[in-house]
Coordinates of C-alpha atoms and ligand atoms in Angstrom, one line a residue:
M1 CA 107.4 176.0 -48.0
N2 CA 105.8 173.8 -50.6
L3 CA 102.2 173.5 -49.3
F4 CA 101.2 171.2 -52.1
S5 CA 103.2 168.2 -51.0
V6 CA 101.3 165.6 -49.1
I7 CA 103.5 163.4 -46.9
I8 CA 102.3 160.5 -44.7
H9 CA 104.4 159.2 -41.9
C10 CA 103.3 155.8 -40.5
D11 CA 104.6 154.1 -37.5
L12 CA 103.4 150.8 -35.9
D13 CA 102.0 151.0 -32.4
C14 CA 104.1 149.4 -29.7
F15 CA 105.7 147.3 -32.5
Y16 CA 107.5 144.4 -30.8
A17 CA 104.6 144.1 -28.3
Q18 CA 102.2 143.7 -31.2
V19 CA 104.4 141.1 -32.9
E20 CA 104.5 139.1 -29.7
R21 CA 100.8 139.4 -29.0
E22 CA 100.1 138.0 -32.5
R23 CA 102.7 135.2 -32.1
L24 CA 101.2 134.2 -28.8
Q25 CA 97.7 134.6 -30.1
L26 CA 96.7 136.9 -27.3
P27 CA 93.6 139.2 -27.6
A28 CA 93.9 142.7 -29.0
D29 CA 93.6 144.3 -25.5
A30 CA 96.3 142.1 -23.9
C31 CA 98.9 143.7 -21.7
V32 CA 102.2 142.7 -23.3
V33 CA 105.6 143.8 -22.4
V34 CA 108.7 142.8 -24.4
V35 CA 111.8 142.9 -22.3
Q36 CA 115.5 142.7 -23.1
W37 CA 117.8 141.8 -20.3
K38 CA 115.0 142.6 -17.8
M39 CA 114.2 146.0 -19.2
A40 CA 111.0 146.9 -21.1
L41 CA 111.7 147.6 -24.8
A42 CA 108.1 147.7 -26.0
V43 CA 104.9 148.1 -24.0
S44 CA 101.4 147.5 -25.4
Y45 CA 99.0 150.3 -24.9
P46 CA 96.8 148.4 -22.4
A47 CA 99.9 147.7 -20.4
R48 CA 100.9 151.4 -20.4
K49 CA 97.7 152.1 -18.3
F50 CA 99.6 150.4 -15.4
G51 CA 102.3 153.0 -15.7
I52 CA 104.7 150.6 -17.5
K53 CA 107.0 152.4 -19.9
R54 CA 110.0 151.6 -22.1
G55 CA 112.9 151.2 -19.7
S56 CA 110.7 149.9 -16.8
D57 CA 112.5 147.2 -14.9
I58 CA 111.0 143.7 -14.9
E59 CA 110.3 143.9 -11.1
E60 CA 108.5 147.2 -11.5
I61 CA 106.4 145.7 -14.3
K62 CA 105.4 142.7 -12.1
E63 CA 104.6 145.0 -9.2
A64 CA 102.5 147.3 -11.4
A65 CA 100.5 144.7 -13.3
G66 CA 101.0 141.3 -11.6
D67 CA 99.6 138.4 -13.6
K68 CA 97.6 140.7 -15.8
V69 CA 100.7 141.3 -17.9
T70 CA 102.4 138.9 -20.3
I71 CA 106.2 139.5 -20.3
V72 CA 108.1 138.2 -23.3
K73 CA 111.8 138.2 -23.5
V74 CA 113.4 139.2 -26.8
E75 CA 114.7 136.1 -28.5
T76 CA 118.3 135.4 -28.0
I77 CA 120.9 133.3 -29.8
G78 CA 124.1 131.9 -28.3
A79 CA 125.2 129.3 -25.9
G80 CA 123.1 126.5 -24.5
H81 CA 119.7 127.3 -25.9
S82 CA 117.7 129.6 -28.0
S83 CA 114.6 131.2 -26.7
G84 CA 113.4 131.2 -30.3
P85 CA 109.9 130.3 -31.5
E86 CA 110.8 126.6 -31.6
A87 CA 112.0 126.7 -28.0
E88 CA 109.7 126.3 -25.0
S89 CA 108.6 129.9 -24.7
E90 CA 105.2 129.4 -26.4
A91 CA 102.0 131.0 -25.3
S92 CA 101.3 129.3 -22.0
D93 CA 105.0 129.4 -21.1
A94 CA 105.5 133.0 -22.0
N95 CA 104.7 134.2 -18.5
A96 CA 106.5 131.5 -16.8
N97 CA 109.5 132.1 -19.0
A98 CA 110.0 135.6 -17.8
N99 CA 108.2 135.5 -14.4
D100 CA 110.2 132.5 -13.2
E101 CA 111.1 133.6 -9.7
N102 CA 114.1 131.2 -9.7
S103 CA 115.8 133.0 -12.5
S104 CA 118.0 135.0 -10.3
A105 CA 119.9 138.1 -11.3
K106 CA 123.1 136.1 -11.5
E107 CA 121.6 133.6 -13.9
E108 CA 120.4 136.5 -16.0
K109 CA 123.8 137.9 -16.1
D110 CA 125.2 134.5 -17.2
V111 CA 122.7 134.4 -20.0
Q112 CA 123.7 137.8 -21.1
G113 CA 127.3 136.6 -21.2
R114 CA 126.5 133.7 -23.4
E115 CA 123.9 135.0 -25.7
K116 CA 123.0 137.9 -27.9
V117 CA 119.6 139.2 -28.8
S118 CA 118.1 138.4 -32.2
L119 CA 115.6 140.7 -33.9
A120 CA 114.8 138.1 -36.7
R121 CA 111.2 137.8 -35.5
Y122 CA 110.6 141.6 -35.7
R123 CA 112.4 141.9 -39.0
K124 CA 110.2 139.2 -40.4
A125 CA 107.1 141.0 -39.1
S126 CA 108.4 144.3 -40.5
A127 CA 108.8 142.6 -44.0
E128 CA 105.1 141.5 -43.7
V129 CA 104.0 145.0 -42.8
F130 CA 105.9 146.5 -45.8
A131 CA 104.5 143.9 -48.1
A132 CA 101.0 145.1 -47.0
I133 CA 101.9 148.7 -47.4
F134 CA 103.1 147.9 -50.9
E135 CA 99.9 146.2 -51.7
A136 CA 97.9 149.2 -50.5
L137 CA 100.0 151.5 -52.7
K138 CA 100.6 149.2 -55.7
S139 CA 98.5 151.0 -58.2
Y140 CA 99.4 154.5 -57.1
N141 CA 102.3 156.7 -58.0
A142 CA 103.6 157.0 -54.4
K143 CA 107.2 157.2 -53.1
L144 CA 108.0 155.2 -50.1
E145 CA 111.0 155.6 -47.8
R146 CA 111.5 153.0 -45.1
A147 CA 112.7 155.0 -42.1
S148 CA 113.1 152.2 -39.5
I149 CA 112.0 148.7 -38.7
D150 CA 108.5 150.0 -38.0
E151 CA 108.0 153.3 -39.8
A152 CA 108.0 154.9 -43.2
Y153 CA 107.4 158.1 -45.1
I154 CA 105.1 158.0 -48.1
D155 CA 105.0 160.9 -50.6
V156 CA 101.5 160.7 -52.0
T157 CA 101.5 164.1 -53.7
A158 CA 101.0 162.6 -57.2
E159 CA 98.2 160.4 -56.1
V160 CA 96.5 163.3 -54.4
D161 CA 96.8 165.3 -57.7
R162 CA 95.1 162.4 -59.5
R163 CA 92.3 162.1 -56.9
M164 CA 91.7 165.8 -57.0
R165 CA 91.3 165.7 -60.7
L166 CA 88.8 162.9 -60.4
A167 CA 87.0 164.1 -57.3
E168 CA 83.3 163.4 -57.8
E169 CA 82.5 161.2 -54.9
T170 CA 80.8 162.1 -51.7
R171 CA 83.3 161.3 -48.9
E172 CA 83.9 161.7 -45.3
M173 CA 87.1 162.0 -43.3
P174 CA 88.2 158.6 -42.1
V175 CA 86.7 158.0 -38.6
D176 CA 89.8 157.9 -36.6
T177 CA 91.3 161.1 -38.0
V178 CA 92.3 164.0 -35.8
V179 CA 93.0 167.4 -37.1
V180 CA 95.4 169.6 -35.2
G181 CA 94.0 173.2 -34.9
E182 CA 90.5 174.4 -35.2
K183 CA 89.6 172.4 -38.3
L184 CA 90.6 172.1 -42.0
D185 CA 90.3 175.3 -43.9
L186 CA 88.1 174.2 -46.8
S187 CA 89.0 177.1 -48.9
S188 CA 92.7 176.2 -48.8
E189 CA 93.9 173.9 -51.5
S190 CA 96.7 172.7 -49.2
D191 CA 94.1 171.5 -46.6
V192 CA 92.0 169.8 -49.1
R193 CA 95.0 167.9 -50.4
L194 CA 95.8 166.8 -46.8
A195 CA 92.3 165.4 -46.5
Y196 CA 92.9 163.3 -49.6
G197 CA 96.2 162.3 -48.0
A198 CA 94.2 161.2 -44.9
D199 CA 92.2 158.9 -47.1
I200 CA 95.3 157.2 -48.5
S201 CA 96.8 157.0 -45.0
A202 CA 93.6 155.2 -43.8
E203 CA 93.7 152.8 -46.7
V204 CA 97.3 151.9 -46.0
R205 CA 96.6 151.4 -42.3
K206 CA 93.6 149.4 -43.0
K207 CA 95.5 147.1 -45.3
V208 CA 98.2 146.6 -42.7
F209 CA 95.6 145.7 -40.2
E210 CA 93.8 143.3 -42.5
K211 CA 97.0 141.5 -43.5
C212 CA 99.0 141.5 -40.3
N213 CA 96.5 142.4 -37.5
Y214 CA 98.8 145.2 -36.4
T215 CA 97.6 148.7 -35.7
M216 CA 99.6 151.6 -37.1
S217 CA 99.3 155.3 -36.5
G218 CA 99.6 157.9 -39.2
G219 CA 100.6 161.5 -39.6
I220 CA 99.6 163.6 -42.6
S221 CA 101.2 167.0 -43.4
V222 CA 103.1 169.0 -46.0
N223 CA 106.5 167.8 -45.1
K224 CA 108.4 164.9 -43.4
L225 CA 109.1 166.8 -40.2
L226 CA 105.4 167.6 -39.5
A227 CA 104.1 164.2 -40.7
K228 CA 106.5 162.5 -38.3
F229 CA 105.5 164.7 -35.4
A230 CA 101.8 164.2 -36.3
S231 CA 101.9 160.4 -36.3
A232 CA 103.0 160.3 -32.7
E233 CA 100.4 162.7 -31.5
N234 CA 97.4 160.5 -31.1
K235 CA 98.7 157.0 -30.7
P236 CA 97.5 154.3 -30.9
N237 CA 95.6 153.5 -34.0
K238 CA 94.8 157.1 -35.0
Q239 CA 95.9 159.4 -37.7
T240 CA 96.6 163.1 -37.3
I241 CA 96.6 165.9 -39.8
V242 CA 98.7 168.9 -39.3
P243 CA 97.4 171.6 -41.6
E244 CA 99.3 174.6 -42.6
N245 CA 97.3 177.1 -40.5
A246 CA 98.0 175.0 -37.3
I247 CA 101.8 174.9 -37.8
S248 CA 102.8 178.0 -35.8
D249 CA 100.4 177.4 -33.0
L250 CA 101.5 173.8 -32.8
M251 CA 105.2 174.6 -32.8
K252 CA 104.8 177.0 -30.0
D253 CA 104.7 174.4 -27.2
V254 CA 106.5 171.5 -28.9
P255 CA 109.6 170.4 -26.8
L256 CA 112.7 170.7 -29.0
K257 CA 113.6 167.1 -28.4
K258 CA 110.4 165.8 -29.9
L259 CA 111.4 167.1 -33.3
R260 CA 113.1 164.9 -35.9
G261 CA 116.9 165.7 -35.8
L262 CA 116.7 167.6 -32.5
G263 CA 116.4 164.6 -30.2
G264 CA 120.2 164.3 -29.6
K265 CA 123.2 166.5 -29.2
L266 CA 122.2 169.2 -31.7
G267 CA 118.9 169.7 -29.7
E268 CA 120.9 169.8 -26.5
K269 CA 123.1 172.6 -27.9
V270 CA 120.0 174.6 -28.7
V271 CA 118.6 174.0 -25.3
E272 CA 121.9 175.4 -23.9
M273 CA 120.8 178.7 -25.4
G274 CA 118.0 178.9 -22.8
V275 CA 115.1 177.6 -24.9
T276 CA 113.1 174.4 -24.5
T277 CA 110.3 174.7 -27.0
A278 CA 110.3 175.2 -30.8
G279 CA 108.3 178.3 -30.3
E280 CA 110.9 179.8 -28.0
A281 CA 113.6 178.8 -30.4
T282 CA 112.0 180.9 -33.2
E283 CA 113.2 183.9 -31.2
L284 CA 116.8 182.9 -31.9
T285 CA 118.4 184.6 -34.9
L286 CA 120.2 182.6 -37.5
K287 CA 123.4 184.5 -36.6
A288 CA 123.1 183.4 -32.9
L289 CA 122.5 179.8 -34.0
I290 CA 125.5 179.8 -36.2
K291 CA 127.6 181.1 -33.3
Q292 CA 126.4 178.5 -31.0
L293 CA 126.3 175.5 -33.4
G294 CA 129.4 176.3 -35.4
R295 CA 128.1 175.0 -38.7
R296 CA 125.9 177.1 -40.9
K297 CA 124.2 174.0 -42.2
D298 CA 123.2 172.9 -38.6
A299 CA 122.0 176.5 -37.8
E300 CA 119.8 176.6 -40.9
F301 CA 118.4 173.2 -40.2
V302 CA 117.4 174.3 -36.6
F303 CA 116.1 177.6 -37.8
N304 CA 113.8 175.9 -40.3
C305 CA 112.9 173.0 -38.1
V306 CA 111.6 175.1 -35.2
R307 CA 109.3 176.8 -37.7
G308 CA 108.0 173.5 -39.0
K309 CA 109.9 173.8 -42.2
D310 CA 111.5 170.8 -43.8
E311 CA 112.6 170.7 -47.4
S312 CA 113.9 167.1 -47.3
Q313 CA 112.5 164.8 -49.8
V314 CA 111.0 161.3 -49.4
V315 CA 113.8 159.2 -50.9
E316 CA 112.7 156.0 -52.4
R317 CA 114.8 153.8 -50.2
D318 CA 114.2 150.1 -50.1
A319 CA 116.6 147.6 -48.7
T320 CA 118.9 148.5 -45.8
K321 CA 122.3 149.7 -46.9
S322 CA 124.1 147.3 -44.6
L323 CA 123.6 144.2 -42.6
L324 CA 125.0 144.1 -39.2
A325 CA 125.6 141.3 -36.6
A326 CA 126.9 142.8 -33.4
K327 CA 127.4 142.1 -29.7
S328 CA 128.5 144.2 -26.7
F329 CA 130.0 142.3 -23.8
K330 CA 132.1 142.7 -20.7
P331 CA 135.6 144.0 -21.6
E332 CA 137.4 140.9 -22.9
R333 CA 141.1 140.5 -22.5
S334 CA 141.6 137.3 -24.4
L335 CA 141.7 137.1 -28.1
D336 CA 141.2 133.4 -27.8
V337 CA 137.7 133.9 -26.3
L338 CA 136.7 136.3 -29.0
E339 CA 138.0 133.9 -31.6
K340 CA 136.3 130.8 -30.2
Q341 CA 133.0 132.3 -29.0
W342 CA 131.9 135.6 -30.4
L343 CA 133.3 135.6 -33.9
P344 CA 131.7 132.3 -35.0
L345 CA 128.4 133.3 -33.6
L346 CA 128.4 136.7 -35.3
A347 CA 129.7 135.3 -38.6
A348 CA 127.0 132.7 -38.6
E349 CA 124.3 135.3 -38.0
L350 CA 125.8 137.5 -40.7
T351 CA 126.0 134.8 -43.3
D352 CA 122.4 133.7 -42.6
R353 CA 121.2 137.2 -43.1
M354 CA 123.3 137.7 -46.2
K355 CA 121.9 134.5 -47.8
M356 CA 118.3 135.7 -47.1
D357 CA 119.1 139.2 -48.3
S358 CA 120.7 137.8 -51.4
E359 CA 117.6 135.8 -52.3
V360 CA 115.1 138.5 -51.6
N361 CA 117.0 141.6 -52.7
K362 CA 119.0 140.1 -55.5
R363 CA 122.2 141.6 -54.4
D364 CA 125.5 140.6 -52.8
A365 CA 127.7 142.4 -50.3
K366 CA 131.1 143.3 -51.7
T367 CA 132.6 144.4 -48.4
L368 CA 133.1 143.0 -45.0
T369 CA 133.8 145.4 -42.2
I370 CA 134.7 144.5 -38.7
S371 CA 134.3 147.2 -36.1
F372 CA 135.1 146.9 -32.4
R373 CA 135.8 149.0 -29.4
V374 CA 139.4 148.7 -28.4
K375 CA 141.6 150.3 -25.8
Q376 CA 143.8 153.1 -27.0
A377 CA 147.3 152.6 -25.5
E378 CA 147.9 156.2 -24.5
K379 CA 144.4 157.2 -23.4
K380 CA 141.9 156.0 -21.0
G381 CA 138.8 154.3 -22.2
L382 CA 137.9 152.5 -25.4
T383 CA 137.7 153.8 -28.9
Q384 CA 136.1 152.5 -32.0
A385 CA 138.3 150.9 -34.7
S386 CA 137.2 149.3 -37.9
R387 CA 138.7 147.7 -40.9
S388 CA 137.2 146.5 -44.2
I389 CA 138.1 143.9 -46.8
P390 CA 136.4 142.4 -49.8
M391 CA 133.7 140.0 -48.7
P392 CA 134.9 136.4 -48.9
P393 CA 132.9 134.6 -51.6
N394 CA 130.0 132.3 -50.7
N395 CA 131.2 129.2 -52.4
N396 CA 131.2 126.6 -49.8
D397 CA 129.8 125.5 -46.5
D398 CA 132.6 127.3 -44.6
W399 CA 131.5 130.8 -45.5
A400 CA 130.9 131.7 -41.9
K401 CA 134.2 130.2 -40.8
E402 CA 136.0 132.1 -43.5
I403 CA 134.4 135.3 -42.4
A404 CA 135.2 134.7 -38.8
E405 CA 138.8 134.0 -39.7
A406 CA 139.1 137.1 -41.9
A407 CA 137.6 139.2 -39.1
L408 CA 140.0 137.7 -36.6
H409 CA 142.9 138.5 -38.9
L410 CA 141.7 142.1 -39.3
M411 CA 141.4 142.4 -35.5
Q412 CA 144.9 141.1 -35.0
N413 CA 146.2 143.6 -37.5
V414 CA 144.7 146.4 -35.5
L415 CA 146.0 145.0 -32.2
D416 CA 149.5 144.8 -33.7
E417 CA 149.4 148.6 -34.2
A418 CA 151.2 150.3 -31.4
Q419 CA 148.3 152.5 -30.4
F420 CA 145.8 149.8 -29.8
R421 CA 145.5 146.9 -27.3
L422 CA 142.9 144.7 -25.6
P423 CA 140.4 144.7 -24.1
I424 CA 137.5 144.8 -26.5
N425 CA 133.9 145.1 -25.4
F426 CA 132.0 145.3 -28.7
I427 CA 132.3 143.6 -32.0
G428 CA 130.3 144.2 -35.1
L429 CA 130.5 142.4 -38.4
T430 CA 128.9 144.4 -41.3
A431 CA 128.2 143.4 -44.8
N432 CA 127.9 146.4 -47.1
N433 CA 128.6 147.9 -50.5
F434 CA 126.1 145.8 -52.3
N435 CA 126.3 144.6 -55.9
D436 CA 122.8 144.8 -57.3
R437 CA 121.6 141.9 -59.4
A438 CA 118.0 143.2 -59.5
K439 CA 116.4 144.0 -62.9
P440 CA 114.7 147.4 -63.2
G441 CA 111.4 147.3 -61.5
E442 CA 112.3 144.6 -59.1
S443 CA 113.4 146.9 -56.3
I444 CA 109.9 146.7 -54.8
T445 CA 110.8 143.3 -53.5
N446 CA 113.7 144.8 -51.5
Y447 CA 111.3 145.6 -48.8
F448 CA 111.0 142.0 -47.8
S449 CA 114.5 142.2 -46.4
A450 CA 115.7 143.1 -43.0
A451 CA 115.4 146.3 -41.1
A452 CA 116.7 149.6 -42.1
Q453 CA 120.2 150.8 -41.1
E454 CA 120.7 149.0 -37.9
K455 CA 122.2 149.8 -34.6
P456 CA 124.0 147.3 -32.5
E457 CA 121.2 145.3 -31.0
D458 CA 122.4 145.2 -27.4
E459 CA 124.7 148.1 -27.0
L460 CA 123.6 148.7 -23.5
T461 CA 124.5 145.3 -22.1
Q462 CA 127.6 144.4 -20.2
P463 CA 127.5 140.6 -20.1
S464 CA 130.4 138.3 -19.4
I465 CA 131.4 135.5 -21.8
S466 CA 131.3 131.8 -21.8
D467 CA 130.6 129.0 -24.3
V468 CA 128.7 129.3 -27.5
S469 CA 126.9 126.2 -28.7
Q470 CA 126.7 125.0 -32.2
E471 CA 123.3 123.7 -31.5
S472 CA 121.9 127.2 -30.9
I473 CA 123.5 128.5 -34.1
N474 CA 121.8 125.6 -35.9
K475 CA 118.5 126.4 -34.4
R476 CA 118.9 129.9 -35.5
R477 CA 119.7 128.8 -39.0
R478 CA 116.5 126.6 -39.1
Q479 CA 114.5 129.6 -38.1
E480 CA 116.2 131.8 -40.7
R481 CA 115.5 129.2 -43.4
A482 CA 111.8 129.3 -42.4
D483 CA 112.0 133.1 -42.6
L484 CA 113.5 132.9 -46.0
E485 CA 110.7 130.7 -47.2
M486 CA 108.2 133.2 -45.9
A487 CA 110.0 136.0 -47.7
R488 CA 110.0 134.0 -50.9
R489 CA 106.3 133.4 -50.6
L490 CA 105.8 137.1 -50.1
H491 CA 108.0 137.8 -53.1
R492 CA 105.9 135.5 -55.3
F493 CA 102.8 137.1 -54.1
E494 CA 104.1 140.6 -54.9
S495 CA 105.4 139.7 -58.3
T496 CA 101.9 138.8 -59.4
K497 CA 100.6 142.3 -58.7
G498 CA 98.3 143.7 -61.3
T499 CA 97.5 147.2 -62.4
K500 CA 94.0 147.3 -60.9
K501 CA 92.3 150.7 -61.2
P502 CA 91.6 152.4 -57.9
P503 CA 88.0 152.3 -56.8
K504 CA 85.9 155.1 -58.1
K505 CA 84.0 155.6 -54.9
V506 CA 86.2 156.2 -51.9
Q507 CA 84.8 154.3 -49.0
K508 CA 84.7 155.5 -45.4
T509 CA 87.6 153.6 -43.9
E510 CA 87.9 152.2 -40.4
P511 CA 91.4 150.8 -40.0
G512 CA 92.0 148.7 -37.0
D513 CA 89.9 147.1 -34.4
S514 CA 87.6 149.2 -32.3
K515 CA 88.4 147.0 -29.3
Q516 CA 92.0 148.1 -29.5
T517 CA 91.3 151.7 -30.3
S518 CA 92.2 154.0 -27.5
K519 CA 89.5 155.4 -25.4
R520 CA 91.7 158.4 -25.0
K521 CA 89.9 161.6 -25.8
M522 CA 91.0 163.5 -28.8
A523 CA 93.0 166.6 -28.0
S524 CA 90.8 169.5 -27.1
R525 CA 92.3 171.5 -29.9
S526 CA 91.4 168.9 -32.5
V527 CA 88.2 168.3 -34.3
V528 CA 87.1 165.8 -36.9
T529 CA 85.7 167.5 -39.9
T530 CA 83.3 166.1 -42.5
L531 CA 84.2 167.2 -46.0
D532 CA 81.1 165.8 -47.7
A533 CA 79.7 168.9 -49.3
F534 CA 83.1 170.4 -49.8
F535 CA 84.4 167.7 -52.1
K536 CA 81.4 167.9 -54.2
S537 CA 82.0 171.5 -54.9
Q538 CA 85.7 171.4 -55.6
P539 CA 86.8 172.8 -58.9
K540 CA 88.6 170.2 -61.1
R541 CA 92.3 170.8 -61.5
Ligands
TTP1 P1 109.3 152.8 -31.5 O1 108.5 153.1 -32.7 O2 110.1 153.9 -31.0 O3 108.3 152.4 -30.3 P2 107.0 151.4 -30.2 O4 106.6 151.0 -31.6 O5 107.3 150.3 -29.3 O6 105.9 152.3 -29.5 P3 105.1 153.5 -30.2 O7 103.7 153.0 -30.2 O8 105.3 154.6 -29.2 O9 105.6 153.8 -31.5 O10 110.2 151.6 -31.7 C1 109.8 150.5 -32.5 C2 110.4 149.2 -31.9 O11 111.8 149.3 -31.9 C3 109.9 149.0 -30.5 O12 108.7 148.2 -30.4 C4 111.1 148.3 -29.8 C5 112.3 148.7 -30.7 N1 113.1 149.7 -29.9 C6 114.3 149.3 -29.3 O13 114.6 148.1 -29.3 N2 115.1 150.2 -28.6 C7 114.8 151.5 -28.6 O14 115.5 152.3 -28.0 C8 113.6 151.9 -29.3 C9 113.2 153.4 -29.3 C10 112.8 151.0 -29.9
CA2 CA1 106.3 152.5 -33.3
CA3 CA1 109.2 153.9 -34.8

């Protein structure tokens, strides 16, 4: 294992809930729950004290916290109205909006049938966060990989090298830093490097807080796997170091499903072998793992992962590889309904996002893919089908219409094939295979774009279908135009970045607002270490 790498993983705390708290100008300690179709998606940390979790039902939420909690519905687009920022759901109405006793289950179902969720608000917030992260890192030689809408890996190895060479300052560990294990081993170069990493992590988190008022948690370790694990250890608004000497102790009790890559089917297959923690899994031989998992590659991945080993690199990845507009709905037997209602809505959403993406990321999608779940004639259940064509050019106002028509045509072709037929209960329109117009060095601006590789936004829903109004599409467009303007402003701001030298004296950093800092005690196995004297005596490299 390369113990000289320093990797930071940062992840926003209760991201959508923080976005809504800021939008509604609520205090830092507000209990905010963001719900989608009556189920909690994001829960602020104060609200979690009432036992509210992701997945909690809206009735449970009200029962647990009554009027102490602000429930905000995820914005939707579709028929009749938009619950977007320009609609009525502003601060004072936010509670009424979701707490309205008259909104019966049936009405909710109807809304699901007409509308789809829109993550535009959170994408925009994500762009602002990444702009702040860039600002914090701009004069450093750091690699950044955007891992999702609210998290990133940063390889700061080179910057740590530089700081170690310059180390003259007296410094302390950032205040909100937790070290897993006894303490940092000050005679180990790897640990010293992590301490420098903790400084950088604190700087990044502080910048995000100053610019966006969002708290973010950080993990600092020698690889991505451990950094990701660490960032989740002491949420919210803390950063956690996993030093080398703590790895084996740490892995002993870690549930397999908490490790990156083992949360899903692969992890389940390992659990089938009678182990539940990473420590237990270290007893499994590579041979046994190959036998159980089939592929040597998977077995090796698991073998290393449970030992805290991860060779994967931070890949400088900026913009998302594809843009997706998707909707799940009640199985639909009429192509007419799909043609009139869902395709225009999805095509409008996709073209709006492509226009914004084109401006910000200086690229154009070459391929349009339509994917949908369709019935297989011979078998029970639905199966995924997808077809791609060259993206229709954006040369007139009917771009969305052309895309909807092209998608319909592709869908008809599939339905003409003997093995497929209606119904369909999911449609996704994807723009991918981008043609890059950016000049070298411009890729930094890519971060102002939408979220990373996206999943269908409302896969879990089973609504029915009715009319889609042009008005709500127009409203959505107005909002996207405002978003685009914001992205442009951010772009202008970023393009003026200078080559400021880093400050000589590293300040003690205090990211975040103490009001919002968790009162939760640090884990008993963790201590905060002062490195004052140590850094003074470090040999120069
Ligand atoms: P997470 O980072 O998983 O969670 P979180 O930010 O809400 O909370 P934490 O402090 O524990 O990190 O997800 C980021 C956002 O993505 C979250 O606010 C809501 C959204 N999300 C979904 O919409 N569906 C999901 O299944 C998950 C996991 C997240
Ligand atoms: Ca998060
Ligand atoms: Ca996350």
